[in-house]
mmCIF file of C-alpha atoms in Angstrom:
data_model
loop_
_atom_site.group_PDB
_atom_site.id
_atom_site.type_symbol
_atom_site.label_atom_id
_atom_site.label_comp_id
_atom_site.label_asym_id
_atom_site.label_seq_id
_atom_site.Cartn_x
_atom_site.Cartn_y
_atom_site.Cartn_z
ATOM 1 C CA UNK A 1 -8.785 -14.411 60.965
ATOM 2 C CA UNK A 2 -6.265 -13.711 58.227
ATOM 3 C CA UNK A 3 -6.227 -9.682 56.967
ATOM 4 C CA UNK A 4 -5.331 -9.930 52.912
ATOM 5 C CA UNK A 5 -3.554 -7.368 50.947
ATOM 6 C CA UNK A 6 -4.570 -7.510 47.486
ATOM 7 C CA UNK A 7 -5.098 -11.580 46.825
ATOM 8 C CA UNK A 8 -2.389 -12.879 49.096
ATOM 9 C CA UNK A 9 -3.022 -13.124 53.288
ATOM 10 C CA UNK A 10 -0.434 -10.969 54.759
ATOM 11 C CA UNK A 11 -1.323 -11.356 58.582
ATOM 12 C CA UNK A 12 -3.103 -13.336 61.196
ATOM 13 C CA UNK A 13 -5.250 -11.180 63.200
ATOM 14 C CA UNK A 14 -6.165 -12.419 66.868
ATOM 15 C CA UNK A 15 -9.961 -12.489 68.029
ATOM 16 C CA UNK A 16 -10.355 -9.800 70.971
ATOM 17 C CA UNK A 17 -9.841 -10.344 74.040
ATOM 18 C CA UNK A 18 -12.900 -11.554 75.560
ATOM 19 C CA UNK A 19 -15.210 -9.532 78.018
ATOM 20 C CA UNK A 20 -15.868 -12.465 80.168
ATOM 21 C CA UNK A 21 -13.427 -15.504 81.081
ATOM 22 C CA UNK A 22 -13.048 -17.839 83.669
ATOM 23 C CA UNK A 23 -10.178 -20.455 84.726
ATOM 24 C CA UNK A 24 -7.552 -21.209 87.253
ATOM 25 C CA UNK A 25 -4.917 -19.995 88.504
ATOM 26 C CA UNK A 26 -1.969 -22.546 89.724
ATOM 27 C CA UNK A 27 0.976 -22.130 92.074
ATOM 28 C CA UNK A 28 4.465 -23.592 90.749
ATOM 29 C CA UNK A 29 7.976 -24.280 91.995
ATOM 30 C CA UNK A 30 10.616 -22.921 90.132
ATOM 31 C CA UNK A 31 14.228 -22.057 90.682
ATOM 32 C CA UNK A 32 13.441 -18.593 91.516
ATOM 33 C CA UNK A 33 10.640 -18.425 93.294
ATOM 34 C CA UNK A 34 7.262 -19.632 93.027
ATOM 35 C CA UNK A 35 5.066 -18.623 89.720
ATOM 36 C CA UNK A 36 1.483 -18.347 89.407
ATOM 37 C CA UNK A 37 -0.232 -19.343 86.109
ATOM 38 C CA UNK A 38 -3.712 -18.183 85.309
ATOM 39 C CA UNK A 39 -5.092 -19.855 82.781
ATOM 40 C CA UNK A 40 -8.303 -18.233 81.175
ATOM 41 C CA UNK A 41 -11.122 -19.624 78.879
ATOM 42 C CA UNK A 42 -13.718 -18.439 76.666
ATOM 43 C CA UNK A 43 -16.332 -20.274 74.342
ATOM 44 C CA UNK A 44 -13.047 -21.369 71.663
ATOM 45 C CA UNK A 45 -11.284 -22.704 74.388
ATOM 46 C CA UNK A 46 -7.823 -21.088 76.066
ATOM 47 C CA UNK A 47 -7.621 -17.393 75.591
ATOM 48 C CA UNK A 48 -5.049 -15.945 77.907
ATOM 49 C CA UNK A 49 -2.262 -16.814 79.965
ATOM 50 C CA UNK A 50 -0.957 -14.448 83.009
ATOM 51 C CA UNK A 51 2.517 -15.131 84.450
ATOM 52 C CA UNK A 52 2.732 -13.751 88.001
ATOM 53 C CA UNK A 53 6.439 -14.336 89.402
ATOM 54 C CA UNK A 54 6.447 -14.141 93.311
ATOM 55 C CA UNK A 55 8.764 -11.642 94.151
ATOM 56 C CA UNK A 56 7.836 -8.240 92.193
ATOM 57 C CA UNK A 57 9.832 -6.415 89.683
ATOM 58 C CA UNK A 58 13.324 -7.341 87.974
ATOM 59 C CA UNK A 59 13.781 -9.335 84.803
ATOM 60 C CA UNK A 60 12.832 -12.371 85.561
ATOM 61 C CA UNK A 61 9.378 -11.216 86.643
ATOM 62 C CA UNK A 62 9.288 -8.785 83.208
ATOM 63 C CA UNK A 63 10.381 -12.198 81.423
ATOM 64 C CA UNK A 64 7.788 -13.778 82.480
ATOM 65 C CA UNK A 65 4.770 -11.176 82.307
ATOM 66 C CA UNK A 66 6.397 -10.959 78.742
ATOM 67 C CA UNK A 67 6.094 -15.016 78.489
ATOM 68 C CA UNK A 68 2.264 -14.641 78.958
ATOM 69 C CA UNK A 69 1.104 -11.858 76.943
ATOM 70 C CA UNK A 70 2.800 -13.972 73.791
ATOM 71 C CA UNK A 71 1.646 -17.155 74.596
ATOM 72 C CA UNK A 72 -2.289 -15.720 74.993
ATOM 73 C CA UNK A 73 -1.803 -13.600 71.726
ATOM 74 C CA UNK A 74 -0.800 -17.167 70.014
ATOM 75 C CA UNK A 75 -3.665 -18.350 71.792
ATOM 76 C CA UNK A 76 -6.278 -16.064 70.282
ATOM 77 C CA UNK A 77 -4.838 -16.218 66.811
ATOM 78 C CA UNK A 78 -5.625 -20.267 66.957
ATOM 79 C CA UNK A 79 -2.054 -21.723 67.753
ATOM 80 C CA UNK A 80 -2.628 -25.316 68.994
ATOM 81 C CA UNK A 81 -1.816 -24.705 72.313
ATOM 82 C CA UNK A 82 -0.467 -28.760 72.267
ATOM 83 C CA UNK A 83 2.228 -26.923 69.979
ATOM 84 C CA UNK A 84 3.110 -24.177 72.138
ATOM 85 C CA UNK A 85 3.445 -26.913 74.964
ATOM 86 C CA UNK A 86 5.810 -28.519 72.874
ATOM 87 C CA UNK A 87 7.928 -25.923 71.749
ATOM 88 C CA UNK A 88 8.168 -24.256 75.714
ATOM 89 C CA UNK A 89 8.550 -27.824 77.195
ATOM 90 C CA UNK A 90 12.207 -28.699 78.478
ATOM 91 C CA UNK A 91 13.543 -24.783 78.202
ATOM 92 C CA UNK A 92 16.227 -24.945 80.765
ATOM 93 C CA UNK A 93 17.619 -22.144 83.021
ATOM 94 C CA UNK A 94 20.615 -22.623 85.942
ATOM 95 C CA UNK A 95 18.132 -22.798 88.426
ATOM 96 C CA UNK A 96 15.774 -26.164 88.136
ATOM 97 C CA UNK A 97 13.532 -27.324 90.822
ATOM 98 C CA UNK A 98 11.142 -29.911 91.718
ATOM 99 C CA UNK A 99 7.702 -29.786 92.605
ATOM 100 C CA UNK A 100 5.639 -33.191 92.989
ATOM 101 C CA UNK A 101 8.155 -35.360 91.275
ATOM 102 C CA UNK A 102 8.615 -33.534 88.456
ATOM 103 C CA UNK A 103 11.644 -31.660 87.272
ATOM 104 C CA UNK A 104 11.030 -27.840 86.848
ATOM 105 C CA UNK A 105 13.864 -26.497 84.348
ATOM 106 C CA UNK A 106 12.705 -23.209 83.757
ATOM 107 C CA UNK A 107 9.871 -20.814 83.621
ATOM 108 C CA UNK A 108 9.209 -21.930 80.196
ATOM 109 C CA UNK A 109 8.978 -25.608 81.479
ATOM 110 C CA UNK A 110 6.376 -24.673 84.487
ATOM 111 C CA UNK A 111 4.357 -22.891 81.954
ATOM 112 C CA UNK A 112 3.720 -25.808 79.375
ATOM 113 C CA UNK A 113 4.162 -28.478 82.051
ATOM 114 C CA UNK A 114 1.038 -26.474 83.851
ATOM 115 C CA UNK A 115 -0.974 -26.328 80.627
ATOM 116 C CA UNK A 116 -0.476 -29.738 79.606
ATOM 117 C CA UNK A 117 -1.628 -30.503 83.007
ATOM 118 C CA UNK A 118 -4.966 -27.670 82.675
ATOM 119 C CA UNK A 119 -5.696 -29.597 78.739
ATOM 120 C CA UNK A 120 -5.992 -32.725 80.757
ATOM 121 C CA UNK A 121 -8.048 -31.735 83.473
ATOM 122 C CA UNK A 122 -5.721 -32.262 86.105
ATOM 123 C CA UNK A 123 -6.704 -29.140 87.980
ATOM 124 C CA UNK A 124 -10.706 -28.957 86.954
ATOM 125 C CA UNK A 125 -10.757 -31.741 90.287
ATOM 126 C CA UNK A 126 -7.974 -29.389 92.080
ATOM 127 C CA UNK A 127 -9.855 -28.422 95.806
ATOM 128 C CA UNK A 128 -9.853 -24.821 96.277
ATOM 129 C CA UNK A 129 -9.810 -23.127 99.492
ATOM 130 C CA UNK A 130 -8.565 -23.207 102.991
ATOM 131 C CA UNK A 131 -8.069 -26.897 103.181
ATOM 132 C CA UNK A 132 -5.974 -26.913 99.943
ATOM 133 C CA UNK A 133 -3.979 -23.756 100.586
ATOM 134 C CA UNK A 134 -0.081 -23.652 102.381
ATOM 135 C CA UNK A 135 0.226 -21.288 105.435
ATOM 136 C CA UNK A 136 2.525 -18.394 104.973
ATOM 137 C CA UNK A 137 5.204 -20.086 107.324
ATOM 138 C CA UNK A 138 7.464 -17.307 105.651
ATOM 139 C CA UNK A 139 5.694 -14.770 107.680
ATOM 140 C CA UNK A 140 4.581 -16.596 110.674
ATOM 141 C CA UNK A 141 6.462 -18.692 112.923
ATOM 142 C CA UNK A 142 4.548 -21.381 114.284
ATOM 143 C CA UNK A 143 5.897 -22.177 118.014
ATOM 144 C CA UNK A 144 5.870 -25.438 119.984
ATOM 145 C CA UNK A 145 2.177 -25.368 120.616
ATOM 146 C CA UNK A 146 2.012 -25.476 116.698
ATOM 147 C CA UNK A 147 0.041 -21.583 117.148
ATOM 148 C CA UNK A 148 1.467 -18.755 115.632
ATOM 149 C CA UNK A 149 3.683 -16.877 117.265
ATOM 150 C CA UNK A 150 4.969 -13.107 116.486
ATOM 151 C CA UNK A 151 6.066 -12.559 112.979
ATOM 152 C CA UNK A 152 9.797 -13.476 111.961
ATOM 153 C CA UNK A 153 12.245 -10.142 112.217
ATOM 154 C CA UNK A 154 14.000 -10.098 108.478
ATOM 155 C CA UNK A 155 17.243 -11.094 109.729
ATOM 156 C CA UNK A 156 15.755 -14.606 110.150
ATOM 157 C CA UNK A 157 13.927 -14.303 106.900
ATOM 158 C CA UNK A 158 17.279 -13.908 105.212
ATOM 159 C CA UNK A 159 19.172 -15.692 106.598
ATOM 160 C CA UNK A 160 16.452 -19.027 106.007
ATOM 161 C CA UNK A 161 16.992 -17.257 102.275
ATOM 162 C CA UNK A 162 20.660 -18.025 101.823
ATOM 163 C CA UNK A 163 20.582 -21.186 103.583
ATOM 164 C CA UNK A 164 23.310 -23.506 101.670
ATOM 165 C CA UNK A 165 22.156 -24.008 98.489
ATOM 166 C CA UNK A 166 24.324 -26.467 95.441
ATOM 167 C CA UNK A 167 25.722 -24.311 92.143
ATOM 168 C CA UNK A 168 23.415 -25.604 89.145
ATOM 169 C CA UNK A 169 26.410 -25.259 87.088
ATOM 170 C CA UNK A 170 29.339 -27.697 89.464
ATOM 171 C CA UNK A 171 27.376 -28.707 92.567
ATOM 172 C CA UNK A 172 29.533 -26.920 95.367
ATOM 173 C CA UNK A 173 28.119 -25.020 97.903
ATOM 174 C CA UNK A 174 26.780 -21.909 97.067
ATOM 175 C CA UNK A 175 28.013 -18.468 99.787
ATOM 176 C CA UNK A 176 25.666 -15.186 100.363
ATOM 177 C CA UNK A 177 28.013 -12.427 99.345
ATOM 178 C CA UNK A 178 26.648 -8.675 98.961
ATOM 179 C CA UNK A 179 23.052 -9.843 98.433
ATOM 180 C CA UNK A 180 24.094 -12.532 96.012
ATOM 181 C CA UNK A 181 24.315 -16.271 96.254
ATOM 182 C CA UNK A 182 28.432 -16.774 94.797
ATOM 183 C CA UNK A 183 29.828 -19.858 94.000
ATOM 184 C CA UNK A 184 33.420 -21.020 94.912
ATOM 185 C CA UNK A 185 33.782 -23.354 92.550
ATOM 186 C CA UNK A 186 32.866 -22.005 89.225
ATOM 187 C CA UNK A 187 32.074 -18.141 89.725
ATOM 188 C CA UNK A 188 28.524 -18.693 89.146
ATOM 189 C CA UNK A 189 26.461 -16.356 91.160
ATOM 190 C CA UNK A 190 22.233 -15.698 91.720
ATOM 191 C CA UNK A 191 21.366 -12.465 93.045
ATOM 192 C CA UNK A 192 17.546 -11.435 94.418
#
């Protein structure tokens, strides 16, 4: 819907939010954790997006919330979302990952990569439930019997944290210092 001002359009205004919606939400790798992307419909197709990073709080996770309130507002004012998947597509950060074979280079990549994925129905045949899910190895260590044995104490739970881990920037090994991931090499350093 465009709003007018005298005879010439001045601005787009979205459609509402919808009452009702329904979709999927989708677990992806990326190089700071793992991000969940909701992806809602209504009766005109994709209305909303909600970015959930992991861990709670800090930019990144602000980023990200920020990431998905703009891309449902485009959404609801009638942006092709082919175009947003475009423009998002191949955003890189320091931290890339992998998930499935695929090269995760940012946020911005796991969001359009995911929603190129949702426009071609890749995750309408997606299995929900038990059999489909990971267990939470994080919290739960499974002992030789393959049971689960008495949660992890945090020490271990760090420590599996800053297990050695290559710079993005020069390759060398990366060293837990103060909280922080520091490279030797280069300076470059990931904290959180």
């Amino acid at each position: 819907m465009v709003e007018t001002v005298g005879a010439q359009p001045r601005y787009i205004v979205p459609r509402p939010r919808p009452r009702v919606t329904v979709g999927r939400t989708i677990e992806v790798s990326v190089g700071c954790g793992t991000l969940y992307v909701t992806i809602n419909e209504d009766e005109h197709g994709i209305a909303e997006v909600f970015l959930r990073l992991g861990k709670s709080g800090g930019c990144s996770a602000s980023q990200t919330e920020a990431l998905g309130k703009m891309i449902s507002l485009a959404l609801r004012c009638d942006v092709n979302p082919e175009e947003l998947i475009r423009r998002l597509k191949g955003i890189r950060c320091p931290n890339i990952t992998w998930q499935d074979g695929e090269q995760i280079t940012s946020c911005a990549d796991a969001v359009a990569k995911t929603l190129e994925k949702y426009l071609r129905g890749d995750f309408h045949k997606a299995k929900a439930g038990a059999d489909a899910s990971t267990p939470l190895n994080e919290f739960f260590e499974v002992n030789g019997n393959g049971n689960r044995g008495e949660s992890e104490n945090k020490s271990e739970i760090e420590e599996r944290r800053y297990a050695p881990h290559a710079c993005p920037d020069c390759g060398s090994t990366m060293q837990p210092r103060e909280g922080c991931l520091v490279c030797d090499g280069c300076g470059y350093s990931k904290c959180g």
